[in-house]
mmCIF file of C-alpha atoms and ligand atoms in Angstrom:
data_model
loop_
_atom_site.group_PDB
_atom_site.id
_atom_site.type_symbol
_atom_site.label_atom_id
_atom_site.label_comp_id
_atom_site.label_asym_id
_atom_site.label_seq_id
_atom_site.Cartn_x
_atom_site.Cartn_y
_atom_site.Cartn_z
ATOM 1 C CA UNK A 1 -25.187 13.622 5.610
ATOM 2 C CA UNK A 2 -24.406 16.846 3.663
ATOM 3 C CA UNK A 3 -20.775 16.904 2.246
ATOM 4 C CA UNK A 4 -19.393 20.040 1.116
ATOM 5 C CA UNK A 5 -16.240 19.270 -1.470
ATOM 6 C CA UNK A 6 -13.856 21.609 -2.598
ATOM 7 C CA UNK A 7 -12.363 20.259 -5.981
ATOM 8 C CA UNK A 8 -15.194 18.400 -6.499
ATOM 9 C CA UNK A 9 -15.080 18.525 -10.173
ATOM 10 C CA UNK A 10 -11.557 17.085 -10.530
ATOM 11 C CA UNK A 11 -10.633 13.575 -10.411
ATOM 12 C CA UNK A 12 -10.988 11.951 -7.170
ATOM 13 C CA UNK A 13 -13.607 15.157 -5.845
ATOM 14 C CA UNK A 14 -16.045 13.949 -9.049
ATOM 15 C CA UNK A 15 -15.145 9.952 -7.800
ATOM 16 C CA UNK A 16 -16.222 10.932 -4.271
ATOM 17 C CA UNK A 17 -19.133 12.574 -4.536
ATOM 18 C CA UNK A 18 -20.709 10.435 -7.455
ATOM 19 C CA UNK A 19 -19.898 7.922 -4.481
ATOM 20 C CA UNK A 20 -22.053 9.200 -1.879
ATOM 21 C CA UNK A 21 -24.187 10.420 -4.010
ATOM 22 C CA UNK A 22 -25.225 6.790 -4.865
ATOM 23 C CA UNK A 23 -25.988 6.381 -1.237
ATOM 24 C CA UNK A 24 -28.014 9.238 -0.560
ATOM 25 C CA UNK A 25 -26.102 12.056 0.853
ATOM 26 C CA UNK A 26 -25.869 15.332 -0.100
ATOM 27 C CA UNK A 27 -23.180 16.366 -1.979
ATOM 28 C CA UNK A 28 -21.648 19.871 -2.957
ATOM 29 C CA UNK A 29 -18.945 20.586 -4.969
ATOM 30 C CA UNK A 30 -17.467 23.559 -5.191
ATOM 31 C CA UNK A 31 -14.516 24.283 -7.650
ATOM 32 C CA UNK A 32 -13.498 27.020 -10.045
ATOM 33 C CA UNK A 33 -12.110 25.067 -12.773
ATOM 34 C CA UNK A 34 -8.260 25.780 -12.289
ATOM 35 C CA UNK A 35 -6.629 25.425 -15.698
ATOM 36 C CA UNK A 36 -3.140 24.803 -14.920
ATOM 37 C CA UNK A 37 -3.325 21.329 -15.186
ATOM 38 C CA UNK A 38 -6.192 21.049 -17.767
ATOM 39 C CA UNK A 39 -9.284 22.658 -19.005
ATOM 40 C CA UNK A 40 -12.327 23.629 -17.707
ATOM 41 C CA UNK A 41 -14.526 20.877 -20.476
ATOM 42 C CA UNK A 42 -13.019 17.539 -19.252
ATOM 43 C CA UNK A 43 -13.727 18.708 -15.369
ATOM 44 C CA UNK A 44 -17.484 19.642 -16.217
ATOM 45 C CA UNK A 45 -17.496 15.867 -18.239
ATOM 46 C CA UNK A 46 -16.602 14.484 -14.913
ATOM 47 C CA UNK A 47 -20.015 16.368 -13.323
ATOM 48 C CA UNK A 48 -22.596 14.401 -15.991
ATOM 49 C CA UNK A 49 -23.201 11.907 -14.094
ATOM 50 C CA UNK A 50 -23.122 13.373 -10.681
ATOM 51 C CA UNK A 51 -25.880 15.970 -12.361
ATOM 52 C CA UNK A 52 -28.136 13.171 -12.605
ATOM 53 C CA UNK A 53 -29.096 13.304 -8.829
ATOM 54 C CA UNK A 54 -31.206 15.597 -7.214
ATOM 55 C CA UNK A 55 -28.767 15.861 -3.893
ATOM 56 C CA UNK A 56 -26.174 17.475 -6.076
ATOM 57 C CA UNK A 57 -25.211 20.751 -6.372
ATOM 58 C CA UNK A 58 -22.873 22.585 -7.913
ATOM 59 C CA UNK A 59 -21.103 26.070 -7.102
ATOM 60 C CA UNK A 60 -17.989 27.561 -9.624
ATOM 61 C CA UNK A 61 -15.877 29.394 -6.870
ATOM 62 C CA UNK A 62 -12.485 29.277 -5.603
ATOM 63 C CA UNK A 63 -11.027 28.618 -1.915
ATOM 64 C CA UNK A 64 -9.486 32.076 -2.363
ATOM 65 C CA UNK A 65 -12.638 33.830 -1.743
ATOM 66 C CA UNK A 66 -13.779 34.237 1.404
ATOM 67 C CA UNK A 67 -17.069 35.616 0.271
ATOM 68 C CA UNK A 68 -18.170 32.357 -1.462
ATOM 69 C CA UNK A 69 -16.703 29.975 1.165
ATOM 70 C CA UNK A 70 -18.662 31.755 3.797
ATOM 71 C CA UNK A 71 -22.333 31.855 1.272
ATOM 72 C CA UNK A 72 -21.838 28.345 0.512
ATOM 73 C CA UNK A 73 -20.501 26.100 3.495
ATOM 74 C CA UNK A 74 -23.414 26.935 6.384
ATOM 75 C CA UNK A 75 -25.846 24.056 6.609
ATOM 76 C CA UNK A 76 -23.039 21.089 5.600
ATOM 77 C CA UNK A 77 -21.933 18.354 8.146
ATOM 78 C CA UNK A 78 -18.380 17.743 6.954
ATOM 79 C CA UNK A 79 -15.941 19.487 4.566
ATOM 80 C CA UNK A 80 -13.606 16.515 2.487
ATOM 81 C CA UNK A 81 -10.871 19.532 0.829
ATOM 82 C CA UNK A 82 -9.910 18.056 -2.440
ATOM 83 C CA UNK A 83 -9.226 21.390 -3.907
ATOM 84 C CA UNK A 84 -5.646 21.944 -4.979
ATOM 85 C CA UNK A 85 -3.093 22.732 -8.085
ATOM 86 C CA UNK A 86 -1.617 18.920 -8.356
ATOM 87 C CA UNK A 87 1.245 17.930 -10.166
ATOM 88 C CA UNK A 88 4.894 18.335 -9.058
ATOM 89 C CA UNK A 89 6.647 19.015 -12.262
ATOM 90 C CA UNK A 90 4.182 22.049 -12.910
ATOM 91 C CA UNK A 91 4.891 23.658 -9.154
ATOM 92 C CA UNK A 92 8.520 24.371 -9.959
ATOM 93 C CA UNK A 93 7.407 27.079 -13.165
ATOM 94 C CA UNK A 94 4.906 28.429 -10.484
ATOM 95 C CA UNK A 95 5.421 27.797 -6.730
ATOM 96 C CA UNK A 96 3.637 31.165 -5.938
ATOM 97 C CA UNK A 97 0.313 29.675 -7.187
ATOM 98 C CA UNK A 98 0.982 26.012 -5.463
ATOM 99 C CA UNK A 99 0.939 28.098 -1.960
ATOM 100 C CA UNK A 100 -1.723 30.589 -2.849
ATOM 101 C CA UNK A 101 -3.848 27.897 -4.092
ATOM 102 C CA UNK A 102 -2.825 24.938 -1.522
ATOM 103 C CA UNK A 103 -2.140 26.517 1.969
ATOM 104 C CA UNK A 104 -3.924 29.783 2.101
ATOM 105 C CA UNK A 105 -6.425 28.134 0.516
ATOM 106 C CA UNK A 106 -6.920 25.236 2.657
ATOM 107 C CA UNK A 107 -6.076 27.884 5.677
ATOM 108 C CA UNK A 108 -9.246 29.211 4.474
ATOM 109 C CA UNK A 109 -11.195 26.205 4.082
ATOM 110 C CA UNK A 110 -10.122 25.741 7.534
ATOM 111 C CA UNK A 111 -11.244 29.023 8.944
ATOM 112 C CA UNK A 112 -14.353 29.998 7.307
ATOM 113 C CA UNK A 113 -15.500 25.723 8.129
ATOM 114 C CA UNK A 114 -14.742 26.772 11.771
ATOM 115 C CA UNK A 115 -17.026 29.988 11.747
ATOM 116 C CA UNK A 116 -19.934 28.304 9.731
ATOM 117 C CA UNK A 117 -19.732 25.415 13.045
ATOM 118 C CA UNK A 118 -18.223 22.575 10.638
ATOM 119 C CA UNK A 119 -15.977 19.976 13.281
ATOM 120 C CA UNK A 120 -14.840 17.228 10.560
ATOM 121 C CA UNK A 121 -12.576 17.726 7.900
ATOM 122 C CA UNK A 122 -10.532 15.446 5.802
ATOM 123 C CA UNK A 123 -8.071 17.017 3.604
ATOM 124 C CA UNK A 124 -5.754 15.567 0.349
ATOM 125 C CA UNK A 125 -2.029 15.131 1.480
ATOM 126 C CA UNK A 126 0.097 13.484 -0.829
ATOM 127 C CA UNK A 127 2.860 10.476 -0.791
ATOM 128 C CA UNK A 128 5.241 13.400 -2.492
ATOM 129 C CA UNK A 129 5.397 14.839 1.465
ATOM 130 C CA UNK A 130 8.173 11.716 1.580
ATOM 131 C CA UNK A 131 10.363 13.664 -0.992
ATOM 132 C CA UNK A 132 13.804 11.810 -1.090
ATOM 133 C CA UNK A 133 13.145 9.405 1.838
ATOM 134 C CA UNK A 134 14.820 6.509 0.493
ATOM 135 C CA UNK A 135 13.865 4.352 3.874
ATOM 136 C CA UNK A 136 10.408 1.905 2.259
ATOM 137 C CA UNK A 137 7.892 1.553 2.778
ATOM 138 C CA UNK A 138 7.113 5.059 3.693
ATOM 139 C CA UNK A 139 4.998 5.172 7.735
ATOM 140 C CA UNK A 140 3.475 7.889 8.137
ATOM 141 C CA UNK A 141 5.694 7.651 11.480
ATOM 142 C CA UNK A 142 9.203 8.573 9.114
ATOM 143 C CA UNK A 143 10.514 12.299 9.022
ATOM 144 C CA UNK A 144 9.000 14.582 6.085
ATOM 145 C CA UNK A 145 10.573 17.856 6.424
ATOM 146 C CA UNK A 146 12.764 17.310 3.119
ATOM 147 C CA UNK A 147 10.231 18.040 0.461
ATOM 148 C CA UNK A 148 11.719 17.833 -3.305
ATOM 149 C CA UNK A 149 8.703 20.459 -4.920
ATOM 150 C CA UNK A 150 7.221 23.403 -4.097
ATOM 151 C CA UNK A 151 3.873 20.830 -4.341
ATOM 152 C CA UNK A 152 5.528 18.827 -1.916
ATOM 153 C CA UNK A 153 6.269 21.559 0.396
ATOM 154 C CA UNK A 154 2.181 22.996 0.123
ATOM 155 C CA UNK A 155 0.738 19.617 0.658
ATOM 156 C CA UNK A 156 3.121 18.914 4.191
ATOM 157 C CA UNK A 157 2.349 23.161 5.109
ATOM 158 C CA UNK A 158 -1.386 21.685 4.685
ATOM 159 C CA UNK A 159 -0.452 19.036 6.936
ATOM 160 C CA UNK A 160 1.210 21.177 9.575
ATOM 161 C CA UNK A 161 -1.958 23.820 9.649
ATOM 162 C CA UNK A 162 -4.630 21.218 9.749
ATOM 163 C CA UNK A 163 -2.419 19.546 12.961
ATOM 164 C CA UNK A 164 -2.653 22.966 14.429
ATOM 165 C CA UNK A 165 -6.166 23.910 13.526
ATOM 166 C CA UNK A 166 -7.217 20.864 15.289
ATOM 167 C CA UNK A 167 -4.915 21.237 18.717
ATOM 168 C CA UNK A 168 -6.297 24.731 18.511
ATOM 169 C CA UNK A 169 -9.970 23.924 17.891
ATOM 170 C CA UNK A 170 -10.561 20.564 18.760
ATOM 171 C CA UNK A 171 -13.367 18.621 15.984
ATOM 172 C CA UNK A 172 -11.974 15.789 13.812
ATOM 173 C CA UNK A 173 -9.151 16.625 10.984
ATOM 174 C CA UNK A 174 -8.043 14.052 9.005
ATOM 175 C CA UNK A 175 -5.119 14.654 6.112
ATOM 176 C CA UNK A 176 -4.789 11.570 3.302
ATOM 177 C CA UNK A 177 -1.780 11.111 1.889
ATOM 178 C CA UNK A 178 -2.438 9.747 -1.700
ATOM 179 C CA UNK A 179 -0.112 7.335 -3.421
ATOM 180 C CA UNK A 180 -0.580 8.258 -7.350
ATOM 181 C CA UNK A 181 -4.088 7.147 -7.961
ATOM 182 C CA UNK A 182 -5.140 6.261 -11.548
ATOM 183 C CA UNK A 183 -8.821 5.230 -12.863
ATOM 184 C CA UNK A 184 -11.266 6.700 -14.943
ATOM 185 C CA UNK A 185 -11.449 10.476 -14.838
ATOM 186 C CA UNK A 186 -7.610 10.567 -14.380
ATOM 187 C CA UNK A 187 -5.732 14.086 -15.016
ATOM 188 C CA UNK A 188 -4.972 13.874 -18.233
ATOM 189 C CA UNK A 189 -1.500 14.825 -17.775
ATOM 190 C CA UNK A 190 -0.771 11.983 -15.037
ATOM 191 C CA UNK A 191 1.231 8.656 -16.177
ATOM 192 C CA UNK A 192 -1.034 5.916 -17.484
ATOM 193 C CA UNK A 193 -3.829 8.485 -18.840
ATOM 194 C CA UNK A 194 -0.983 10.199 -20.717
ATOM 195 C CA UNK A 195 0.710 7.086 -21.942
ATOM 196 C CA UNK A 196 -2.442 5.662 -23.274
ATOM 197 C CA UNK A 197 -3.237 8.819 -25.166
ATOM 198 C CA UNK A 198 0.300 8.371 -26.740
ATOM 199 C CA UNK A 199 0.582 5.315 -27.925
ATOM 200 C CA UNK A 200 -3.148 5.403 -29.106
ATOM 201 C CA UNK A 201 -2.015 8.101 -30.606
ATOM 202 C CA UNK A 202 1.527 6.321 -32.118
ATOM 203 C CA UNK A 203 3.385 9.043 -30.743
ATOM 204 C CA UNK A 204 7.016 8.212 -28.175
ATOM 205 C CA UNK A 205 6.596 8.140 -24.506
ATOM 206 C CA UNK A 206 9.356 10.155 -22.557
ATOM 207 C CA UNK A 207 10.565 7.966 -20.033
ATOM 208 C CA UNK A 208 12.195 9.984 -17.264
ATOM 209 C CA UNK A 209 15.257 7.483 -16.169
ATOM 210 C CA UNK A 210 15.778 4.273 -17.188
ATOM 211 C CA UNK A 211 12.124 2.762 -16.267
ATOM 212 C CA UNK A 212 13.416 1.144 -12.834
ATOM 213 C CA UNK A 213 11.417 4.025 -10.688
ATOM 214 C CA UNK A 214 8.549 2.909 -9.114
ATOM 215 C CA UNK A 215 5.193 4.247 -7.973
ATOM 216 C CA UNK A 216 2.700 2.503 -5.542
ATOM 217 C CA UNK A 217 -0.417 3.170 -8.257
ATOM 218 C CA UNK A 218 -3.607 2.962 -6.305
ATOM 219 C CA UNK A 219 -7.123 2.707 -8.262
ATOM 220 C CA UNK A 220 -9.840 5.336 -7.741
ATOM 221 C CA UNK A 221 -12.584 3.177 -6.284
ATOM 222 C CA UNK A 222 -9.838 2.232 -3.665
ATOM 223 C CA UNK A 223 -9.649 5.946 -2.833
ATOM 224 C CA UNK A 224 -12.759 6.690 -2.467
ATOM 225 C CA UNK A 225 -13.361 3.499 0.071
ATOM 226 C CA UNK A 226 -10.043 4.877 1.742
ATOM 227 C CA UNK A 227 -11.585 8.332 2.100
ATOM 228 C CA UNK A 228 -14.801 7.181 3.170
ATOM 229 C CA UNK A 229 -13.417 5.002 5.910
ATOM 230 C CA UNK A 230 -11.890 7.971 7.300
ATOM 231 C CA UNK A 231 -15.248 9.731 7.176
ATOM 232 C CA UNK A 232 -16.669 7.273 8.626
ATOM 233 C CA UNK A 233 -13.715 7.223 11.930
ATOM 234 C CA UNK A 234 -12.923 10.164 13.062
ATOM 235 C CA UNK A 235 -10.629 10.375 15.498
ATOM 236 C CA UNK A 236 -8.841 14.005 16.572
ATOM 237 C CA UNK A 237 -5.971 14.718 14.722
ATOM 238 C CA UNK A 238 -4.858 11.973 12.816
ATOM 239 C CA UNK A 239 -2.452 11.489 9.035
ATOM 240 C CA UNK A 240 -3.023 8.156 6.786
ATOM 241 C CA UNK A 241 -1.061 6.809 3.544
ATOM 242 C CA UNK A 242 -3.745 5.710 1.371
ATOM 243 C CA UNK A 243 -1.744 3.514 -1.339
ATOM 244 C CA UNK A 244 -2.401 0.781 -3.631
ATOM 245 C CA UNK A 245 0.281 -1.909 -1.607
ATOM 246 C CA UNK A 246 2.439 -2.864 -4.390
ATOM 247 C CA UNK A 247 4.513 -0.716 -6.105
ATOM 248 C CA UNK A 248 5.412 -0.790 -10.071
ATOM 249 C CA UNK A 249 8.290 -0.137 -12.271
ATOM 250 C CA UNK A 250 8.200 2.672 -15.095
ATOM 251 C CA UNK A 251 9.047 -0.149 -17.732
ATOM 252 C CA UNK A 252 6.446 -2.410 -15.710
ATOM 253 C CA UNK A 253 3.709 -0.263 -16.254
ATOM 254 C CA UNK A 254 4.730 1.113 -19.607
ATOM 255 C CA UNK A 255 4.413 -2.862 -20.654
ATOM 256 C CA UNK A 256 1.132 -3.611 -19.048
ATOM 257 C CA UNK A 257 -0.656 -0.641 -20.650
ATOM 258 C CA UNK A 258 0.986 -1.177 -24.145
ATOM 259 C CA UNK A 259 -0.262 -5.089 -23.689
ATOM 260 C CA UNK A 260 -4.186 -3.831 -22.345
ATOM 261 C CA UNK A 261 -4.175 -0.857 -25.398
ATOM 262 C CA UNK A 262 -2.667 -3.328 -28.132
ATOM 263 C CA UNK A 263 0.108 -1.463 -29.629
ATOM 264 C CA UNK A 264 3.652 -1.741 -28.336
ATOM 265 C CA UNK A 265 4.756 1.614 -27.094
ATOM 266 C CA UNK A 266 7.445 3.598 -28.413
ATOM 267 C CA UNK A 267 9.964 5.230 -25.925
ATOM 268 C CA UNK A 268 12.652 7.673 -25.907
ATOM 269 C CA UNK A 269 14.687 7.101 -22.595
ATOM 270 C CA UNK A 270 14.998 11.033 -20.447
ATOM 271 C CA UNK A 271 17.049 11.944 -17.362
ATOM 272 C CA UNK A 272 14.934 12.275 -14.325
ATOM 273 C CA UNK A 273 13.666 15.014 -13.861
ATOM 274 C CA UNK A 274 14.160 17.633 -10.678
ATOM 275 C CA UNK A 275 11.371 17.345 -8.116
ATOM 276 C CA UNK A 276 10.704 13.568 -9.496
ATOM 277 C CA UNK A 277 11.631 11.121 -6.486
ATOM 278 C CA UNK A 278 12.322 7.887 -7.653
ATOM 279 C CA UNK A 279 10.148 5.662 -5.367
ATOM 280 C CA UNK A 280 6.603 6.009 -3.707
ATOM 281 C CA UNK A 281 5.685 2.624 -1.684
ATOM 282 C CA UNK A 282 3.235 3.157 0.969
ATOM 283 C CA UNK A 283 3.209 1.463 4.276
ATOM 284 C CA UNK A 284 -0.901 0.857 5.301
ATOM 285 C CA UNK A 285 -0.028 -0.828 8.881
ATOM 286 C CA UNK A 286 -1.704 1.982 10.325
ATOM 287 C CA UNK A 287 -4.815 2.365 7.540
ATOM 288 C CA UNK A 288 -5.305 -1.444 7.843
ATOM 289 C CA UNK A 289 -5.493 -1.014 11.310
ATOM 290 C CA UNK A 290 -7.715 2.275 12.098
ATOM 291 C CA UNK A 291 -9.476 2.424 9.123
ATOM 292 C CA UNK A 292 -9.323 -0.959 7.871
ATOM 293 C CA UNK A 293 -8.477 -0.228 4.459
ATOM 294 C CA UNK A 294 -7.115 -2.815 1.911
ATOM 295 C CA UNK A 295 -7.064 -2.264 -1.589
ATOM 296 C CA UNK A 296 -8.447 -4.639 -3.800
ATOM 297 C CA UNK A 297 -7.369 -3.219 -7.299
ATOM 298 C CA UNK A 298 -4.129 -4.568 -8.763
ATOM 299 C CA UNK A 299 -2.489 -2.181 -11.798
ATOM 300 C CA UNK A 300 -3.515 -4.961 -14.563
ATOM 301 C CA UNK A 301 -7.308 -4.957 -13.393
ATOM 302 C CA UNK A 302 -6.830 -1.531 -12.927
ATOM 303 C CA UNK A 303 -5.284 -0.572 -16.312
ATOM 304 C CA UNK A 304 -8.100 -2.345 -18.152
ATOM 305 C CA UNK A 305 -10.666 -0.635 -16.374
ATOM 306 C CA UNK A 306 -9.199 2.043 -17.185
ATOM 307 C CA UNK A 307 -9.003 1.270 -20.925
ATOM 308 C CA UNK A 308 -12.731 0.513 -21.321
ATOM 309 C CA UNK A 309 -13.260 3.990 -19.573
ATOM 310 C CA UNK A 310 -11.151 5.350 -22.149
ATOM 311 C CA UNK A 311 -12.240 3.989 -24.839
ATOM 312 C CA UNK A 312 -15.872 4.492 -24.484
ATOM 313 C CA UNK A 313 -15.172 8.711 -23.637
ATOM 314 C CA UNK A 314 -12.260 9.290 -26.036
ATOM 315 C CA UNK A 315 -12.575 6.581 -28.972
ATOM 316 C CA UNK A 316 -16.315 6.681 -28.601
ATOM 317 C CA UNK A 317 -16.210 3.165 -29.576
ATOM 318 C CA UNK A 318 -17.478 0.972 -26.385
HETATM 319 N N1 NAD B 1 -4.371 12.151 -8.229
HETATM 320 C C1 NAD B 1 -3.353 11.807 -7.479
HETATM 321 O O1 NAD B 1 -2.611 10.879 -7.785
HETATM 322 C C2 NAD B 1 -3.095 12.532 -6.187
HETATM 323 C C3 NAD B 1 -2.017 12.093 -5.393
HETATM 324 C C4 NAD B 1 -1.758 12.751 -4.204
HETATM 325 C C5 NAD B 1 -2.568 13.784 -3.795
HETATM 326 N N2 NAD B 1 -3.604 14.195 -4.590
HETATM 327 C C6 NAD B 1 -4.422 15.311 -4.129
HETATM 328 O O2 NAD B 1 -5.785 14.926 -4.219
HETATM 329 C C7 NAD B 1 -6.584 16.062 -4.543
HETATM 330 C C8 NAD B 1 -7.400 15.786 -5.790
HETATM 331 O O3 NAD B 1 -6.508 15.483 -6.858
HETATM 332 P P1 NAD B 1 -7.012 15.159 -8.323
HETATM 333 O O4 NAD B 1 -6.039 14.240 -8.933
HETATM 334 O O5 NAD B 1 -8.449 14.821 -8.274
HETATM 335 O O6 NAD B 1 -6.773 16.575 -9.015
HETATM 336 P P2 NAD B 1 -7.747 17.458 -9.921
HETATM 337 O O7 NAD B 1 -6.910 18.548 -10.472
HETATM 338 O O8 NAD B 1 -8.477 16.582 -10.870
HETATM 339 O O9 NAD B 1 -8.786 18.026 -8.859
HETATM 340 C C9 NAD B 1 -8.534 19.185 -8.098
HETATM 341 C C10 NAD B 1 -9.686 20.123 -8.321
HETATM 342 O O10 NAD B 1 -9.468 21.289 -7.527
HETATM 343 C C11 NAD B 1 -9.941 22.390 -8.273
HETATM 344 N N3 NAD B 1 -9.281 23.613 -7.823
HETATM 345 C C12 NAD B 1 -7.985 23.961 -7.988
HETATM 346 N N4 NAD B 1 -7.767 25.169 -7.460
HETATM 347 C C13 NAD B 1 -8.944 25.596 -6.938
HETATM 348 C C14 NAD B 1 -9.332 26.753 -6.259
HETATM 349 N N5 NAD B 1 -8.471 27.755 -6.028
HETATM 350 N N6 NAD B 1 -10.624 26.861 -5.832
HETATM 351 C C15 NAD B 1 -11.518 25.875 -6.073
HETATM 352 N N7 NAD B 1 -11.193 24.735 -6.741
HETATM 353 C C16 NAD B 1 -9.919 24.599 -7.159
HETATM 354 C C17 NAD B 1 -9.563 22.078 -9.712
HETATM 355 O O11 NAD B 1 -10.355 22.822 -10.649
HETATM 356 C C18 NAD B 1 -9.816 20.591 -9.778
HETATM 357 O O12 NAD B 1 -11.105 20.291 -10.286
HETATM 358 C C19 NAD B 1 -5.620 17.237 -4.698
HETATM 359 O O13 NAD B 1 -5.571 17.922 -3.461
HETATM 360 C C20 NAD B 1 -4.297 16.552 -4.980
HETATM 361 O O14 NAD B 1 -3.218 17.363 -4.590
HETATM 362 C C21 NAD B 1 -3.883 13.593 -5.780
#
């Protein structure tokens, strides 16, 4: 099959695609190297390996141009929209950008993938469309109409126009909601990449709170079978948590890395911070169910993974 991804230089996008890649599809990515989040070197690291194949191809554009969109998506079976400005903290400096970038952009991933005859798309949600829900584990059956960020707020308007698109068009749309997923290739300025580069570094974590928040961390090779499964179904219409099952404290994780890395970490206790919400634990009754998806990763496995990963790209020692 040929897959066209948007943000397929970024974390999960370069996980994906190296993924199919390695069975034989064709794969391009198309991304323009946003730098709000980081820089335009680490995201063309990420495309080394998926270089080495000769299904790949790569196009530097952005989802804001219809012009590209419409040169580059004829001839593709499916569209999997990765392409987004992550990161909640960031979206309250810039909101403007989070809904330029994340809804008219995925309004026109949308629209130009219905003129060029594409019927299946799967688009990133995220686990932040929960906001403040304090009701766990989160079902993709609970209200989310209180989002907490202006991230929040673009990823559940992404939601609400790929529902429509689809009662309007008819094909297969399928919107992933992540639960903070960690492996090699991580954004740099996520939790566990950042806290490794600290205390490698023997600088202080910031802990936000007093380390009893918890996320449901869920390892990239879990995400990509999660995202492939819903390829693989599609089914109208249809929303998924894709989490990791088992959610960890701050000062949980904090220890685990510090014990993989080898150096106790050093941490100066912060308020929360606004937009933060201090749980994510994803219910997968319904991803067990339709897309069978079960993932096999625990944080400790995941965290050392991770650590040999790091090691061998920023220490240059493995
Ligand atoms: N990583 C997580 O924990 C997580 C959790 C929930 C949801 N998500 C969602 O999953 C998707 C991938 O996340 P990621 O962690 O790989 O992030 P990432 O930043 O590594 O990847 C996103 C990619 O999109 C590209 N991009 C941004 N704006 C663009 C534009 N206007 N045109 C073309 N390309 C553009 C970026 O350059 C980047 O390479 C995003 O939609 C994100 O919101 C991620």
């Amino acid at each position: 099959m040929k897959f066209f991804i948007t943000g397929g230089a970024g974390f999960i996008g370069s996980s994906l695609g190296l993924s199919l890649l390695k069975d034989g599809h064709h794969v391009l990515a198309y991304d323009s190297f946003e730098s709000t989040l980081y820089d335009r070197a680490t995201k063309e690291r990420n495309l080394d390996e998926l270089k080495a194949f000769e299904n790949f191809q790569f196009v530097e554009a952005d989802i804001r141009d219809l012009d590209a969109l419409n040169k580059h998506i004829p001839g593709h079976d499916i569209i999997v929209h990765l392409a987004a400005v992550a990161g909640v903290r960031p979206s309250l400096e810039n909101p403007s950008l989070y809904y330029d970038i994340n809804v008219t952009g995925t309004s026109n991933v949308l629209s130009v993938g219905k003129a060029c005859g594409i019927t299946q798309f799967v688009l990133a949600s995220s686990s932040s469309v929960y906001g403040g829900n304090t009701k766990v584990p989160f079902s993709e059956n609970d209200p989310v109409d209180h989002p907490v960020s202006p991230y929040a707020a673009s990823k559940r308007s992404l939601e609400l126009l790929a529902g429509t698109f689809q009662r309007l068009n008819g094909g297969d749309v399928t919107c992933l909601r992540f639960f903070t997923v960690y492996g090699p290739r991580q954004r740099p300025e996520m939790a566990i990449h950042k806290f490794m580069r600290i205390i490698v570094n023997g600088e202080t974590i910031p802990m936000f709170g007093d380390g009893t928040s918890g996320r449901d961390y869920t390892y990239v090779d879990d995400i990509v079978t999660g995202v492939r499964a819903a390829i693989d179904r599609p089914q109208g219409f249809k929303i998924y948590n894709l989490g990791g099952d088992d959610v960890v404290l701050l000062k949980d994780l904090i220890s685990t890395i510090s014990d993989v890395v080898g150096i106790e970490a050093k941490i100066e206790q912060l308020p929360m911070q606004p937009g933060d919400v201090f749980v994510t634990n994803c219910d997968l009754t319904i991803a067990r169910k339709e897309l069978e998806f079960q993932p096999t990763t625990n944080v400790r496995e995941g965290v050392e993974k991770m650590w040999a990963w790091y090691q061998r790209v920023h220490m240059g020692t493995k």
